């Protein structure tokens, strides 16, 4: 009887050991699948990171180009403003037009503009319509 009990216990221990090995193998297999999925995800994330890095570099290059363009446009604007001021000082007619424009802004009527600036009616009307639209 003791021999039989020992044999039953040995078989039971063997079955439990095999069940434990089966469970361990299934868990190992599941962890391998998770590891493969994580590896795939890491590769995809690395590709995305590289793509975003490339886009960022392109945006930085574009920003540098825009900065240079803005600087050049600023220089041109200063140059044009200086030229405009020089022309305004050279042309006596422009002083009359500037004065007439100021008069329009202050609310002068067409007769006042014609009298003060010695301007024909057509020019005064044109000036009045242009400056009142602003």
mmCIF file of C-alpha atoms in Angstrom:
data_model
loop_
_atom_site.group_PDB
_atom_site.id
_atom_site.type_symbol
_atom_site.label_atom_id
_atom_site.label_comp_id
_atom_site.label_asym_id
_atom_site.label_seq_id
_atom_site.Cartn_x
_atom_site.Cartn_y
_atom_site.Cartn_z
ATOM 1 C CA UNK A 1 0.000 0.000 0.000
ATOM 2 C CA UNK A 2 2.838 2.390 0.813
ATOM 3 C CA UNK A 3 4.365 1.606 -2.554
ATOM 4 C CA UNK A 4 1.090 2.367 -4.266
ATOM 5 C CA UNK A 5 0.661 5.642 -2.402
ATOM 6 C CA UNK A 6 4.204 6.651 -3.302
ATOM 7 C CA UNK A 7 3.520 5.799 -6.922
ATOM 8 C CA UNK A 8 0.306 7.865 -6.937
ATOM 9 C CA UNK A 9 2.128 10.750 -5.293
ATOM 10 C CA UNK A 10 4.954 10.468 -7.825
ATOM 11 C CA UNK A 11 2.493 10.459 -10.745
ATOM 12 C CA UNK A 12 0.604 13.380 -9.209
ATOM 13 C CA UNK A 13 3.887 15.269 -8.740
ATOM 14 C CA UNK A 14 4.788 14.491 -12.352
ATOM 15 C CA UNK A 15 1.393 15.746 -13.603
ATOM 16 C CA UNK A 16 1.717 18.927 -11.513
ATOM 17 C CA UNK A 17 5.258 19.465 -12.787
ATOM 18 C CA UNK A 18 4.098 19.023 -16.392
ATOM 19 C CA UNK A 19 1.171 21.399 -15.807
ATOM 20 C CA UNK A 20 3.560 23.944 -14.299
ATOM 21 C CA UNK A 21 5.887 23.559 -17.295
ATOM 22 C CA UNK A 22 2.939 23.994 -19.662
ATOM 23 C CA UNK A 23 1.826 27.153 -17.895
ATOM 24 C CA UNK A 24 5.412 28.454 -17.856
ATOM 25 C CA UNK A 25 5.762 27.741 -21.583
ATOM 26 C CA UNK A 26 2.462 29.544 -22.367
ATOM 27 C CA UNK A 27 3.563 32.559 -20.305
ATOM 28 C CA UNK A 28 6.961 32.575 -22.035
ATOM 29 C CA UNK A 29 5.234 32.413 -25.424
ATOM 30 C CA UNK A 30 2.900 35.291 -24.486
ATOM 31 C CA UNK A 31 5.852 37.401 -23.313
ATOM 32 C CA UNK A 32 7.636 36.661 -26.628
ATOM 33 C CA UNK A 33 4.614 37.913 -28.596
ATOM 34 C CA UNK A 34 4.471 41.050 -26.453
ATOM 35 C CA UNK A 35 8.188 41.572 -26.959
ATOM 36 C CA UNK A 36 7.765 41.264 -30.744
ATOM 37 C CA UNK A 37 4.856 43.723 -30.674
ATOM 38 C CA UNK A 38 6.936 46.182 -28.637
ATOM 39 C CA UNK A 39 9.846 45.830 -31.047
ATOM 40 C CA UNK A 40 7.549 46.575 -33.980
ATOM 41 C CA UNK A 41 6.137 49.581 -32.158
ATOM 42 C CA UNK A 42 9.635 50.846 -31.362
ATOM 43 C CA UNK A 43 10.623 50.605 -35.035
ATOM 44 C CA UNK A 44 7.500 52.544 -36.053
ATOM 45 C CA UNK A 45 8.188 55.189 -33.407
ATOM 46 C CA UNK A 46 11.783 55.522 -34.600
ATOM 47 C CA UNK A 47 10.563 56.035 -38.188
ATOM 48 C CA UNK A 48 8.068 58.657 -37.010
ATOM 49 C CA UNK A 49 10.745 60.402 -34.967
ATOM 50 C CA UNK A 50 13.069 60.510 -37.971
ATOM 51 C CA UNK A 51 10.279 61.860 -40.165
ATOM 52 C CA UNK A 52 9.435 64.582 -37.639
ATOM 53 C CA UNK A 53 13.101 65.460 -37.260
ATOM 54 C CA UNK A 54 13.385 65.883 -41.034
ATOM 55 C CA UNK A 55 10.263 68.073 -41.114
ATOM 56 C CA UNK A 56 11.639 70.196 -38.276
ATOM 57 C CA UNK A 57 14.918 70.687 -40.115
ATOM 58 C CA UNK A 58 13.008 71.744 -43.242
ATOM 59 C CA UNK A 59 10.939 74.222 -41.220
ATOM 60 C CA UNK A 60 14.080 75.644 -39.647
ATOM 61 C CA UNK A 61 15.651 76.102 -43.070
ATOM 62 C CA UNK A 62 12.476 77.802 -44.311
ATOM 63 C CA UNK A 63 12.449 80.100 -41.275
ATOM 64 C CA UNK A 64 16.035 81.097 -41.910
ATOM 65 C CA UNK A 65 15.162 81.869 -45.541
ATOM 66 C CA UNK A 66 12.142 83.924 -44.467
ATOM 67 C CA UNK A 67 14.254 85.807 -41.942
ATOM 68 C CA UNK A 68 16.736 86.744 -44.659
ATOM 69 C CA UNK A 69 13.895 87.844 -46.945
ATOM 70 C CA UNK A 70 12.358 89.966 -44.176
ATOM 71 C CA UNK A 71 15.707 91.581 -43.469
ATOM 72 C CA UNK A 72 16.119 92.413 -47.160
ATOM 73 C CA UNK A 73 12.570 93.769 -47.364
ATOM 74 C CA UNK A 74 13.266 95.930 -44.307
ATOM 75 C CA UNK A 75 16.351 97.367 -46.000
ATOM 76 C CA UNK A 76 14.368 98.051 -49.161
ATOM 77 C CA UNK A 77 11.619 99.726 -47.151
ATOM 78 C CA UNK A 78 14.123 102.036 -45.447
ATOM 79 C CA UNK A 79 15.676 102.847 -48.817
ATOM 80 C CA UNK A 80 12.288 103.573 -50.389
ATOM 81 C CA UNK A 81 11.263 105.742 -47.448
ATOM 82 C CA UNK A 82 14.474 107.770 -47.812
ATOM 83 C CA UNK A 83 13.882 108.150 -51.548
ATOM 84 C CA UNK A 84 10.310 109.212 -50.928
ATOM 85 C CA UNK A 85 11.430 111.850 -48.438
ATOM 86 C CA UNK A 86 14.040 113.144 -50.870
ATOM 87 C CA UNK A 87 11.442 113.409 -53.622
ATOM 88 C CA UNK A 88 9.027 115.195 -51.331
ATOM 89 C CA UNK A 89 11.702 117.773 -50.519
ATOM 90 C CA UNK A 90 12.645 118.263 -54.178
ATOM 91 C CA UNK A 91 9.107 118.616 -55.579
ATOM 92 C CA UNK A 92 7.364 121.850 -54.523
ATOM 93 C CA UNK A 93 4.076 120.534 -55.910
ATOM 94 C CA UNK A 94 4.147 117.677 -53.418
ATOM 95 C CA UNK A 95 4.185 120.204 -50.569
ATOM 96 C CA UNK A 96 0.932 121.619 -51.884
ATOM 97 C CA UNK A 97 -0.572 118.153 -52.158
ATOM 98 C CA UNK A 98 0.591 117.257 -48.650
ATOM 99 C CA UNK A 99 -0.903 120.473 -47.340
ATOM 100 C CA UNK A 100 -4.136 119.809 -49.235
ATOM 101 C CA UNK A 101 -4.268 116.267 -47.836
ATOM 102 C CA UNK A 102 -3.857 117.620 -44.306
ATOM 103 C CA UNK A 103 -6.625 120.128 -44.970
ATOM 104 C CA UNK A 104 -8.918 117.315 -46.116
ATOM 105 C CA UNK A 105 -8.147 115.371 -42.942
ATOM 106 C CA UNK A 106 -8.997 118.454 -40.910
ATOM 107 C CA UNK A 107 -12.352 118.749 -42.683
ATOM 108 C CA UNK A 108 -11.737 121.508 -45.236
ATOM 109 C CA UNK A 109 -14.166 121.760 -48.133
ATOM 110 C CA UNK A 110 -13.288 121.892 -51.818
ATOM 111 C CA UNK A 111 -13.378 125.693 -52.063
ATOM 112 C CA UNK A 112 -10.886 126.111 -49.208
ATOM 113 C CA UNK A 113 -8.523 123.593 -50.739
ATOM 114 C CA UNK A 114 -8.670 125.271 -54.141
ATOM 115 C CA UNK A 115 -8.018 128.699 -52.632
ATOM 116 C CA UNK A 116 -5.232 127.753 -50.187
ATOM 117 C CA UNK A 117 -3.317 125.397 -52.467
ATOM 118 C CA UNK A 118 -3.972 127.132 -55.813
ATOM 119 C CA UNK A 119 -5.303 123.920 -57.229
ATOM 120 C CA UNK A 120 -7.818 123.380 -60.052
ATOM 121 C CA UNK A 121 -11.240 122.052 -59.074
ATOM 122 C CA UNK A 122 -10.666 118.617 -60.705
ATOM 123 C CA UNK A 123 -7.470 118.015 -58.715
ATOM 124 C CA UNK A 124 -9.078 119.221 -55.511
ATOM 125 C CA UNK A 125 -12.085 116.924 -56.064
ATOM 126 C CA UNK A 126 -9.803 113.984 -56.786
ATOM 127 C CA UNK A 127 -7.710 114.690 -53.701
ATOM 128 C CA UNK A 128 -10.823 115.090 -51.586
ATOM 129 C CA UNK A 129 -12.308 111.773 -52.789
ATOM 130 C CA UNK A 130 -9.023 109.903 -52.298
ATOM 131 C CA UNK A 131 -8.360 111.104 -48.769
ATOM 132 C CA UNK A 132 -11.913 110.845 -47.502
ATOM 133 C CA UNK A 133 -12.001 107.137 -48.452
ATOM 134 C CA UNK A 134 -9.221 106.429 -45.979
#
